[in-house]
mmCIF file of C-alpha atoms in Angstrom:
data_model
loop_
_atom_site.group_PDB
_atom_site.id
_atom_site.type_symbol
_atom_site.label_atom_id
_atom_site.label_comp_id
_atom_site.label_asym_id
_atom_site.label_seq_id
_atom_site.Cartn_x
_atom_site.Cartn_y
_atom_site.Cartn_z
ATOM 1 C CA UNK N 587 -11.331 -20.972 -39.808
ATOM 2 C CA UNK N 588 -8.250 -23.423 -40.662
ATOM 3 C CA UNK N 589 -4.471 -22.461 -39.918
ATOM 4 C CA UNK N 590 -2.798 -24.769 -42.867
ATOM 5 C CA UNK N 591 -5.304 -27.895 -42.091
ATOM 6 C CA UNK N 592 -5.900 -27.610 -39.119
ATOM 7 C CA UNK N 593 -9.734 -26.148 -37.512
ATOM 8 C CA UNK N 594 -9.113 -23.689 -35.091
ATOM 9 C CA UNK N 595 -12.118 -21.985 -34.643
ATOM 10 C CA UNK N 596 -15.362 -20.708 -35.698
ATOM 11 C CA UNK N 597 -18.165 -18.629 -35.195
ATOM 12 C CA UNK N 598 -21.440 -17.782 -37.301
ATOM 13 C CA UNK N 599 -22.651 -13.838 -38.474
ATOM 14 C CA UNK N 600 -25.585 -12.597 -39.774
ATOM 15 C CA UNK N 601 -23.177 -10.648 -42.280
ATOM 16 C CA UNK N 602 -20.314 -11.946 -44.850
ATOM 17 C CA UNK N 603 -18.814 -8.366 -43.520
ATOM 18 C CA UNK N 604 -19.034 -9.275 -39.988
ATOM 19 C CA UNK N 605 -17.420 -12.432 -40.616
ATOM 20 C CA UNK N 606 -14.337 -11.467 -42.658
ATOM 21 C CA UNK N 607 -13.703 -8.546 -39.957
ATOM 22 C CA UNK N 608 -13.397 -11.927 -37.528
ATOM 23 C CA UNK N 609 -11.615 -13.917 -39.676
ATOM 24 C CA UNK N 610 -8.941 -11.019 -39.752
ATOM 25 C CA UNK N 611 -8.676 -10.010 -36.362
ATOM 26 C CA UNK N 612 -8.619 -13.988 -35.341
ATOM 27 C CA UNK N 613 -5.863 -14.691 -37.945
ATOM 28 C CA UNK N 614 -3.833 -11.409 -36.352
ATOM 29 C CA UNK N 615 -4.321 -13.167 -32.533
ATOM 30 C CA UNK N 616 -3.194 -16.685 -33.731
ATOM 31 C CA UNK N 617 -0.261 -15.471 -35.694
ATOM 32 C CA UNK N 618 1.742 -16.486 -32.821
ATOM 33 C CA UNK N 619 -0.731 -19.907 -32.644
ATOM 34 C CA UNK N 620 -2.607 -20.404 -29.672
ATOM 35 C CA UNK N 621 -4.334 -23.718 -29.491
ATOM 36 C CA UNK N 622 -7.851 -22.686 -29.042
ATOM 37 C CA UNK N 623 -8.753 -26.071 -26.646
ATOM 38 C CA UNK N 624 -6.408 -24.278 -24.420
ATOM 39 C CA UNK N 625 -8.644 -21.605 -23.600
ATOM 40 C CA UNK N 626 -11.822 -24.068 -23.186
ATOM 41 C CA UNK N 627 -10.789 -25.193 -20.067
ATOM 42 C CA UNK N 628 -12.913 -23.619 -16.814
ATOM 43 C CA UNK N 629 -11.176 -20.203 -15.361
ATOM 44 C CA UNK N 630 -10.831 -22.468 -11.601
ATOM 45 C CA UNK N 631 -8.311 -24.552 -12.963
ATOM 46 C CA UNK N 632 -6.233 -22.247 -15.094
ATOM 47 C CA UNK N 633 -6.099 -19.851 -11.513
ATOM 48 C CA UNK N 634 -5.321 -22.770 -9.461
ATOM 49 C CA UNK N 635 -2.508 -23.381 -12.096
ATOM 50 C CA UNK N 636 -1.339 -19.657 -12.075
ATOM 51 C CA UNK N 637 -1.104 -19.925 -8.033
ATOM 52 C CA UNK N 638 1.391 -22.837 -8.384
ATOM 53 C CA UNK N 639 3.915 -20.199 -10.661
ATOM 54 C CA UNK N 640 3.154 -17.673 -8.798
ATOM 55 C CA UNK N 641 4.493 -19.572 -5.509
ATOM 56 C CA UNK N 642 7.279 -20.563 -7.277
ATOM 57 C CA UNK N 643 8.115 -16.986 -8.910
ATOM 58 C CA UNK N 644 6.864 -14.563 -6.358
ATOM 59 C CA UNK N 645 7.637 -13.380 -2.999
ATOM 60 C CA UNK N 646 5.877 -15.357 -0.560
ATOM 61 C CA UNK N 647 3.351 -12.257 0.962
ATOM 62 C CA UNK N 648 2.916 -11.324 -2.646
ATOM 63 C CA UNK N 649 1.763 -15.010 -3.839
ATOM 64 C CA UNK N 650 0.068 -15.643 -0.265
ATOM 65 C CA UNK N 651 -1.923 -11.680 -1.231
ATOM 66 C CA UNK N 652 -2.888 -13.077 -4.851
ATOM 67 C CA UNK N 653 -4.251 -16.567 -3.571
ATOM 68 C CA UNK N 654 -6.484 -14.830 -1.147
ATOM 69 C CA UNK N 655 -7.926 -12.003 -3.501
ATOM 70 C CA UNK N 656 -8.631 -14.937 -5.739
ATOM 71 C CA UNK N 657 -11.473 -15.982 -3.610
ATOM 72 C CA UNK N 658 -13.391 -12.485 -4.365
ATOM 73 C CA UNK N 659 -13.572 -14.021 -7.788
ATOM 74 C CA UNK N 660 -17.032 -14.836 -8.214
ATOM 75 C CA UNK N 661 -17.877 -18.373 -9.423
ATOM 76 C CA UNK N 662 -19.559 -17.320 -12.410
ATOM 77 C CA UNK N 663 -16.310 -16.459 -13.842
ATOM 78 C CA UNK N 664 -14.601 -19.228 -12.153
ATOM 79 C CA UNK N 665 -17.292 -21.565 -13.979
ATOM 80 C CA UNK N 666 -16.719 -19.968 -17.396
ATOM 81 C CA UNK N 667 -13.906 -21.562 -19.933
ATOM 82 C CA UNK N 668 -11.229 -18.748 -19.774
ATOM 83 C CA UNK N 669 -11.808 -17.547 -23.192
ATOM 84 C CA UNK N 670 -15.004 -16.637 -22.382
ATOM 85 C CA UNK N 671 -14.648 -13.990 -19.675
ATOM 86 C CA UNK N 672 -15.004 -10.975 -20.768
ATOM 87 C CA UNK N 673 -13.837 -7.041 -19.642
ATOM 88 C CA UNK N 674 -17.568 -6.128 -18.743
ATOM 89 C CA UNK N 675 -17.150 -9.598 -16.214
ATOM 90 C CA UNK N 676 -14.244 -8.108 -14.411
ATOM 91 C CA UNK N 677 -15.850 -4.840 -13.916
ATOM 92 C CA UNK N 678 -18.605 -6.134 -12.367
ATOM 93 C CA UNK N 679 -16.992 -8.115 -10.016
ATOM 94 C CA UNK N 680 -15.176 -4.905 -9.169
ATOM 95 C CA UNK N 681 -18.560 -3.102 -8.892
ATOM 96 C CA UNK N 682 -20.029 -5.789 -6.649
ATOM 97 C CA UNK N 683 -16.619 -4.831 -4.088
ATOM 98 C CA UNK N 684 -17.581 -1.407 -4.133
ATOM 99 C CA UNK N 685 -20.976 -2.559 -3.209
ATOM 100 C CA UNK N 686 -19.771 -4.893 -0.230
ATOM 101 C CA UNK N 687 -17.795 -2.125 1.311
ATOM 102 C CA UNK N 688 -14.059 -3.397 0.167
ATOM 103 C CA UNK N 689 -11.394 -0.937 0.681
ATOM 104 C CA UNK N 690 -10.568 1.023 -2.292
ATOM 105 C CA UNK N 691 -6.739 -0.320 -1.762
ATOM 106 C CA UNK N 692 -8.380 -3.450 -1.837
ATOM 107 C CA UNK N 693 -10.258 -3.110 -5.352
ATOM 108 C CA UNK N 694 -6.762 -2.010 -6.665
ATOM 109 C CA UNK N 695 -5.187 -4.606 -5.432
ATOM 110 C CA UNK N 696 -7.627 -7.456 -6.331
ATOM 111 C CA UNK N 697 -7.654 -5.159 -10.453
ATOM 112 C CA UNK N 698 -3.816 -6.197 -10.046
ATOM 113 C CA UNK N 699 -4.281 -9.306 -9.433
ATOM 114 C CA UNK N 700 -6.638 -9.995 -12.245
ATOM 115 C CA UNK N 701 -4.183 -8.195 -14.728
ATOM 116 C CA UNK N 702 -1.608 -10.258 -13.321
ATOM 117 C CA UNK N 703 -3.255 -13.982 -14.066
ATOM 118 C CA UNK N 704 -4.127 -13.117 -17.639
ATOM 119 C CA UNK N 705 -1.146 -11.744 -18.743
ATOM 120 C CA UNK N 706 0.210 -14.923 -17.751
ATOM 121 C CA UNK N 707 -2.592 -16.741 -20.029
ATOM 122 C CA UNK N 708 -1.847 -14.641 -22.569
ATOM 123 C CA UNK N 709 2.156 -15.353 -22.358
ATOM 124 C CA UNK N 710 1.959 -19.069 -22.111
ATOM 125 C CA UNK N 711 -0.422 -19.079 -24.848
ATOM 126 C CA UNK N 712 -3.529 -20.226 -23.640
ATOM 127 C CA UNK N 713 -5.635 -17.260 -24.723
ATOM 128 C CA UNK N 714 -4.525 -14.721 -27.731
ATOM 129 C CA UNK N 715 -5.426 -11.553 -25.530
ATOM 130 C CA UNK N 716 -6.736 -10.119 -21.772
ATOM 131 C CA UNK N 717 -9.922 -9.143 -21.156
ATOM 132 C CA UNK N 718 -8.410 -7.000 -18.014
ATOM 133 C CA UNK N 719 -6.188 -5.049 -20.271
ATOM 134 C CA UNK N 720 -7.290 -1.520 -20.192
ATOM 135 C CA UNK N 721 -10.092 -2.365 -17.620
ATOM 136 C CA UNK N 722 -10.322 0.671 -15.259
ATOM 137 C CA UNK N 723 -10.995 0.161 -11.390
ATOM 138 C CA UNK N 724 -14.441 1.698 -10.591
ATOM 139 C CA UNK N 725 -14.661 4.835 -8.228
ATOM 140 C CA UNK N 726 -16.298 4.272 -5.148
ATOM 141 C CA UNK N 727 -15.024 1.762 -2.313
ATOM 142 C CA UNK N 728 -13.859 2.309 1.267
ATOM 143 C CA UNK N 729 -11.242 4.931 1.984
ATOM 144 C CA UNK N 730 -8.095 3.173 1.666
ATOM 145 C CA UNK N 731 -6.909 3.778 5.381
ATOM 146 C CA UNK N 732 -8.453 6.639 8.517
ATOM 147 C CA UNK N 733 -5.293 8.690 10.253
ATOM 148 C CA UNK N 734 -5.087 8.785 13.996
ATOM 149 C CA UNK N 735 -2.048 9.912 14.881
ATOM 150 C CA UNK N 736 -0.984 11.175 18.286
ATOM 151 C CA UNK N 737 0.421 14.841 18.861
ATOM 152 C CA UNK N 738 4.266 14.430 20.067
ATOM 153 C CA UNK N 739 2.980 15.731 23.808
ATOM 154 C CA UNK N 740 -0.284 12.519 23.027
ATOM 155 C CA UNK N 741 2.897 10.230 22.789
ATOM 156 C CA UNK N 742 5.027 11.368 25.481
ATOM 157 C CA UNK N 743 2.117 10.957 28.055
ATOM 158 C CA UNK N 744 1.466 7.251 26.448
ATOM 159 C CA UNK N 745 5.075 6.484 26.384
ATOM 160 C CA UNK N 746 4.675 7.558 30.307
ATOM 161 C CA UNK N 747 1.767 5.241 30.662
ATOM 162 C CA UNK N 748 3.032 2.133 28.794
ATOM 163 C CA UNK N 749 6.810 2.424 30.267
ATOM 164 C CA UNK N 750 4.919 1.465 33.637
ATOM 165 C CA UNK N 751 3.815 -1.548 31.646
ATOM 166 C CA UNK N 752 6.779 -3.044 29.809
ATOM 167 C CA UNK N 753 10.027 -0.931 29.290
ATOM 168 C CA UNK N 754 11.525 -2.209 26.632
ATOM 169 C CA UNK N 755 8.265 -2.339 24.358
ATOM 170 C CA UNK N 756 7.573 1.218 25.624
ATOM 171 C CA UNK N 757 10.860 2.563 24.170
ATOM 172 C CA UNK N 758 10.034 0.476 20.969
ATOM 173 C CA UNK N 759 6.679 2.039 20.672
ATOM 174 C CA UNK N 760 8.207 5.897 20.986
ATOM 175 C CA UNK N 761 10.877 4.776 18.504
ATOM 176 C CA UNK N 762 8.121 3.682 15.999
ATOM 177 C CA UNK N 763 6.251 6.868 16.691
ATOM 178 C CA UNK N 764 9.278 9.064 16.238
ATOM 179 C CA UNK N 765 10.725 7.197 13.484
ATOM 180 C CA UNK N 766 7.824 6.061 11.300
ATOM 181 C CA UNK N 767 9.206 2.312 10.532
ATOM 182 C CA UNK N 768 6.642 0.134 10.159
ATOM 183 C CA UNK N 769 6.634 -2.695 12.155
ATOM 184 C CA UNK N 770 8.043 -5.471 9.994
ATOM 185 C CA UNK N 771 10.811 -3.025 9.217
ATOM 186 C CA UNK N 772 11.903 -2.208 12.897
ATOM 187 C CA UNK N 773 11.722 -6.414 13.303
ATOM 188 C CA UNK N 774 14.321 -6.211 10.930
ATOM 189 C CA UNK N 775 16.674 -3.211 12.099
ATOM 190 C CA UNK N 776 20.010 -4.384 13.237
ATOM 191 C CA UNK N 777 23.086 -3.271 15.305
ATOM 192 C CA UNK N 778 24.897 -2.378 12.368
ATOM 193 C CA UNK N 779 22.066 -0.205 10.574
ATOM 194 C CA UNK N 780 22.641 2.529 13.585
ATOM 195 C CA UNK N 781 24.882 5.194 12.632
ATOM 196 C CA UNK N 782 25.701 7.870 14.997
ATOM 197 C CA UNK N 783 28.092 9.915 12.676
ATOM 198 C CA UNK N 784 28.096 12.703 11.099
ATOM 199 C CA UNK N 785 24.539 12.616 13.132
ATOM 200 C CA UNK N 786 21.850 9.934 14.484
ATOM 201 C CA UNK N 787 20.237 8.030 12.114
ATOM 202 C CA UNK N 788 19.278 4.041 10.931
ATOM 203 C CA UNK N 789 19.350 3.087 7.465
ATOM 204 C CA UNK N 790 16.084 1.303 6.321
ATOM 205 C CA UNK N 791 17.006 -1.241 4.188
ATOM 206 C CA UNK N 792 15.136 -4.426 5.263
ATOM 207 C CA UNK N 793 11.811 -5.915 6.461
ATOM 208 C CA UNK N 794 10.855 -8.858 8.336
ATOM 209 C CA UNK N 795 7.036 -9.665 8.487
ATOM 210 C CA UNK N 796 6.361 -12.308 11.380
ATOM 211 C CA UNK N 797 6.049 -16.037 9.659
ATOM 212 C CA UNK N 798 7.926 -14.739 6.693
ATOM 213 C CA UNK N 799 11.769 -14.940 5.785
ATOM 214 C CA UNK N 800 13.664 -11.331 5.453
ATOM 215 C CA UNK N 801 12.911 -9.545 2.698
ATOM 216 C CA UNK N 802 13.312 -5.628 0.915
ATOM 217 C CA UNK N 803 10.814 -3.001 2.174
ATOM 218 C CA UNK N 804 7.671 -2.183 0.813
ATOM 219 C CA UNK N 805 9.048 0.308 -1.991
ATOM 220 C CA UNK N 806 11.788 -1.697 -2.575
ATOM 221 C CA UNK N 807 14.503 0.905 -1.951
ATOM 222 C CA UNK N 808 16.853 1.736 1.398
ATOM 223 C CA UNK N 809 16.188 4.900 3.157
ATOM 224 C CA UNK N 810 17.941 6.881 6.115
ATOM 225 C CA UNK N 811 15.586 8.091 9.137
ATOM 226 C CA UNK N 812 17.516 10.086 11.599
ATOM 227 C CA UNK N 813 17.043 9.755 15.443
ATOM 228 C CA UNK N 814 15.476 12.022 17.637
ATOM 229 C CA UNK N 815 17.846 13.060 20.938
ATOM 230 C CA UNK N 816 15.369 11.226 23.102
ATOM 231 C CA UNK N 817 15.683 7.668 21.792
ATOM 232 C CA UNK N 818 19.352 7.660 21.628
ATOM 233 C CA UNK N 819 20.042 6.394 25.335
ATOM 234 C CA UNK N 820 18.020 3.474 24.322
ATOM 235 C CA UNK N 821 19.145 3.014 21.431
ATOM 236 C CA UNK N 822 22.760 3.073 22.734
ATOM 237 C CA UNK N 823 21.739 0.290 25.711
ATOM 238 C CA UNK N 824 20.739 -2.033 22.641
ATOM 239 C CA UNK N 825 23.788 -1.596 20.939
ATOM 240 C CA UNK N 826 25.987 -1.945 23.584
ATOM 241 C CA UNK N 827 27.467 -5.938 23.592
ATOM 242 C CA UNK N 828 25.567 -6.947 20.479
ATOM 243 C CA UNK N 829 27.643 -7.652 17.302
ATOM 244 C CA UNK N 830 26.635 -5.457 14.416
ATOM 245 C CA UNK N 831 24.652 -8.119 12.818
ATOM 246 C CA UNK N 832 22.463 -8.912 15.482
ATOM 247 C CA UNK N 833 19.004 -7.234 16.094
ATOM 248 C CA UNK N 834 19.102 -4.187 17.481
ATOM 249 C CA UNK N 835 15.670 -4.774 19.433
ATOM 250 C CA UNK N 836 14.073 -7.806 21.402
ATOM 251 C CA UNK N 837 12.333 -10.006 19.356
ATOM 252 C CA UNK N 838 9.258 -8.209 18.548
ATOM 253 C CA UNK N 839 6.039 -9.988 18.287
ATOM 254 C CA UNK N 840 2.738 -8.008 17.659
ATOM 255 C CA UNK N 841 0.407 -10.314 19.800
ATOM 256 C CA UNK N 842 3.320 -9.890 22.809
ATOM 257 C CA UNK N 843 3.580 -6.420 22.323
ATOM 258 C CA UNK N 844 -0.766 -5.740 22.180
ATOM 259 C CA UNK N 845 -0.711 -7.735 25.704
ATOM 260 C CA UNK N 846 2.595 -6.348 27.551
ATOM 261 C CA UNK N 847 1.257 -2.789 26.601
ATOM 262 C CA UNK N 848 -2.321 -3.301 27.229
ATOM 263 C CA UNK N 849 -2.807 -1.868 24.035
ATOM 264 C CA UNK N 850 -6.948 -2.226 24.134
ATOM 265 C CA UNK N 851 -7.353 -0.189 26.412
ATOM 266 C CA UNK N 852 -3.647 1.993 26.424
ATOM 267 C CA UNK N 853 -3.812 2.406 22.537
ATOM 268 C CA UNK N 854 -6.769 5.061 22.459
ATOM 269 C CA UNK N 855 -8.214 3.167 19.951
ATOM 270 C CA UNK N 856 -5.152 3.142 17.264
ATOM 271 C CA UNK N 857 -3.489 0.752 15.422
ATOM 272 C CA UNK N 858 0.082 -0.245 15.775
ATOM 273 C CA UNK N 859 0.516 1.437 12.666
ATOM 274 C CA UNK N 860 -0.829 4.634 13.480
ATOM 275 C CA UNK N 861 3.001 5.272 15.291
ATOM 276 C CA UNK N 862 4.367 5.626 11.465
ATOM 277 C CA UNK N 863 1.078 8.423 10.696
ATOM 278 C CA UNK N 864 2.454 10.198 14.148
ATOM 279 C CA UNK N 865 6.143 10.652 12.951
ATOM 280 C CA UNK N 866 4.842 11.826 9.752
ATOM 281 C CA UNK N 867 2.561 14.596 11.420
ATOM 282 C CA UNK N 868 4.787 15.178 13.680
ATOM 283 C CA UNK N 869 7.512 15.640 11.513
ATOM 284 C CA UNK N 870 5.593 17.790 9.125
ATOM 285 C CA UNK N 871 4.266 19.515 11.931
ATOM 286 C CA UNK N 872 7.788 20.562 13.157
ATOM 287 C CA UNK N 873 8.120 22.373 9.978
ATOM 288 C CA UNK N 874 10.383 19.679 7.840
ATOM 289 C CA UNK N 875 9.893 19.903 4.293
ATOM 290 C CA UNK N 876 7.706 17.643 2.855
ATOM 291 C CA UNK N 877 10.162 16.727 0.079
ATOM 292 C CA UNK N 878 11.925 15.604 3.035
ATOM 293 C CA UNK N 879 9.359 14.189 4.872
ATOM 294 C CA UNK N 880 8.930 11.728 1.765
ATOM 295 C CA UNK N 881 12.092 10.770 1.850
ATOM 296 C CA UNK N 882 12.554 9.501 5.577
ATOM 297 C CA UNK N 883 8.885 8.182 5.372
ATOM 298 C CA UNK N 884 9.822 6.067 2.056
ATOM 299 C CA UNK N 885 6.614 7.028 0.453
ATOM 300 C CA UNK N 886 6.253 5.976 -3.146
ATOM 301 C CA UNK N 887 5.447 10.141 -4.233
ATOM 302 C CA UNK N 888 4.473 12.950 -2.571
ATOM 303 C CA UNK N 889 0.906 12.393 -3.430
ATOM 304 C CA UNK N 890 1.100 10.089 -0.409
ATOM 305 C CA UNK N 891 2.584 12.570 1.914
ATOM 306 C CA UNK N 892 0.147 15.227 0.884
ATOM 307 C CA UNK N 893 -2.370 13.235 2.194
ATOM 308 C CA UNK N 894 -0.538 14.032 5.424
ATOM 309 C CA UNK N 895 0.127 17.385 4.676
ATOM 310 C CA UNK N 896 -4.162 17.820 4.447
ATOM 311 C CA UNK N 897 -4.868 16.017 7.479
ATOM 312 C CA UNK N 898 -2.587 18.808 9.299
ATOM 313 C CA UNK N 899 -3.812 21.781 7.457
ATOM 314 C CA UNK N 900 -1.554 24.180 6.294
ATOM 315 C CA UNK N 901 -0.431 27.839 7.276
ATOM 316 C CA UNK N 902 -2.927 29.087 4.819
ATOM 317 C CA UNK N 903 -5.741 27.229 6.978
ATOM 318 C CA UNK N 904 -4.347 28.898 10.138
ATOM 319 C CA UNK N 905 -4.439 32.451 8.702
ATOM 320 C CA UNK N 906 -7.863 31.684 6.988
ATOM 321 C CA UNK N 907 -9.434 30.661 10.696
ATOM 322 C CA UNK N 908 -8.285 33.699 12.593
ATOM 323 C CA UNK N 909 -9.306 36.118 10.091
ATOM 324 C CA UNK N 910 -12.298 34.280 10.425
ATOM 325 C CA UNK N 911 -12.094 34.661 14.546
ATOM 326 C CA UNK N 912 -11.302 38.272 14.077
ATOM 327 C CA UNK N 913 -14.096 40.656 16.083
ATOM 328 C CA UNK N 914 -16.116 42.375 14.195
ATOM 329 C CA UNK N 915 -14.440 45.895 13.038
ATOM 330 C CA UNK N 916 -10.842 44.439 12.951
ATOM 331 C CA UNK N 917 -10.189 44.216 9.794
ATOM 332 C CA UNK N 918 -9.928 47.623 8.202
ATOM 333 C CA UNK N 919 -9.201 46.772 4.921
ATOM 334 C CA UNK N 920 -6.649 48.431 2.752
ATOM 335 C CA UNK N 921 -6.869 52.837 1.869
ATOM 336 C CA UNK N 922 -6.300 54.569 -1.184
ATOM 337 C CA UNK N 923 -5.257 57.438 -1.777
ATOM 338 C CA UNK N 924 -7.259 60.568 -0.441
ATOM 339 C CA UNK N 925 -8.316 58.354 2.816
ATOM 340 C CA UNK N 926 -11.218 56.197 1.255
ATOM 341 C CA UNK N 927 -11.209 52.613 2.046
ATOM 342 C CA UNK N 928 -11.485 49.586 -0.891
ATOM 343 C CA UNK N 929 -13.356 46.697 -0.491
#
């Protein structure tokens, strides 16, 4: 097929039909003219290229997340010239995650990714379309994250246990389980994002991952979380002779804060991160709304705090177990009229 005088491409059918539908459907990609011997060269090189934008155009985490998932890409694709990997390609290499375990997050992310470096192709015109586009993530994979939150009376017997240890990361550890920051967002929190009027409360507006400069939180938006009565003398102490734009806590460092707490053997087996799943049980738990709950939480819908809202049970679970743990005979049943019972 020529575009004026020029060879673009070519292929050979069995069928004139066959061909002609070809010749069409090429003629509609190239109507914006992409140099075929653009696509020809190996899928290794055109990532490596897309990692060099992507550190130039992305956050860092973000580029420093896609440059890692890259290496799940398996080498039969990266061996391939990019305009010959296909949709059935990338769903097996999802398929093969599944298979290895990977966390469903993970797939989801990595699906991302792979949308990600071929819409790029296809926008600087080195292939006319992408084989990811409308290539599903397969079910199966790892749950995305397991919940072990403590109950507020769990946490105010570790807070007893780790204040012995290290004060100051003790109060930090209650606030995070009281507060549900994640850690790179407390890192962040400074004097001036404590507001004690019209009632207790910080304003979420920042995050600070360790090795990496300042940057928004996760969904991007700012958020108020109110404090609890019990972290307010400590909060207070921190405030006091600090200028508003100076952290509100010590500097935090994870690896400092595992050893000062003894967290391997204090921690009960949970994560740092478990803290933010204990405010949000605890929160729910203390009857707030889970409207609400979504809102000081800064989850992305309430399909995330539902998952929350499971984990707890609900009323309807309660009443469901002790009609269940009722003795036999209890339950009467309801009477109509003239004495007899319905069933």
């Amino acid at each position: 097929m020529k575009i004026g005088r020029q060879y673009v491409d070519g292929r050979t059918f069995d069928t004139k039909r066959e061909a002609e539908a070809w010749q069409r459907q090429r003629k509609e990609q190239l109507s914006g003219y992409v140099d075929p011997r653009a696509g020809k060269i190996v899928t290794e090189q055109r990532i490596a290229e897309w990692l060099e934008y992507r550190r130039a155009t992305a956050q860092t985490t973000t580029a420093k997340t896609d440059a890692y998932l890259t290496k799940w890409i398996p080498r039969t694709i990266l061996a391939l010239p990019l305009d010959r990997v296909t949709p059935g390609m990338l769903i097996d290499s999802m398929i093969a995650l599944v298979d290895e375990g990977r966390a469903a997050k993970s797939i989801q992310r990595y699906r991302a990714m792979l949308g990600s470096f071929f819409s790029w192709a296809v926008e600087h015109r080195i292939i006319t379309a992408s084989p990811a586009k409308g290539v599903k993530v397969p079910a199966g994979g790892r749950p995305v994250e397991e919940m072990h939150p403590w109950t507020r009376a769990d946490l105010d017997r570790r807070f007893a246990v780790w204040h012995a240890l290290h004060e100051d990361m003790a109060e930090v550890a209650r606030f995070l389980g009281l507060t549900g920051l994640r850690w790179s967002e407390a890192r962040a929190l400074t004097v001036a994002d404590v507001s004690l009027v019209p009632f207790a409360a910080v304003t979420v507006q920042r995050a600070r991952p360790e090795g990496v400069a300042t940057k928004t939180t996760k969904s991007g938006k700012t958020r108020l979380v109110p404090l609890a009565d019990v972290l307010l003398p400590y909060v207070k102490k921190r405030m006091k002779g600090h200028g508003p734009n100076e952290l509100l806590f010590p500097p935090l460092h994870r690896a400092r804060f595992i050893e000062w707490l003894n967290w391997g053997e204090t921690g009960q087996g949970r994560t740092i991160h478990d803290l933010r799943h204990t405010a949000v049980c605890i929160w729910l738990a203390s009857g707030v709304k889970p409207g609400v709950v979504k809102s000081w939480a800064g989850h992305a819908s309430l399909t995330t705090t539902d998952i929350y809202v499971h984990h707890l049970g609900t009323e309807a679970d309660a009443e469901g177990l002790a009609l269940l743990n009722q003795k036999p005979g209890a339950h009467r049943g309801h009477t109509r009229k003239g004495g007899r019972r319905s069933e």
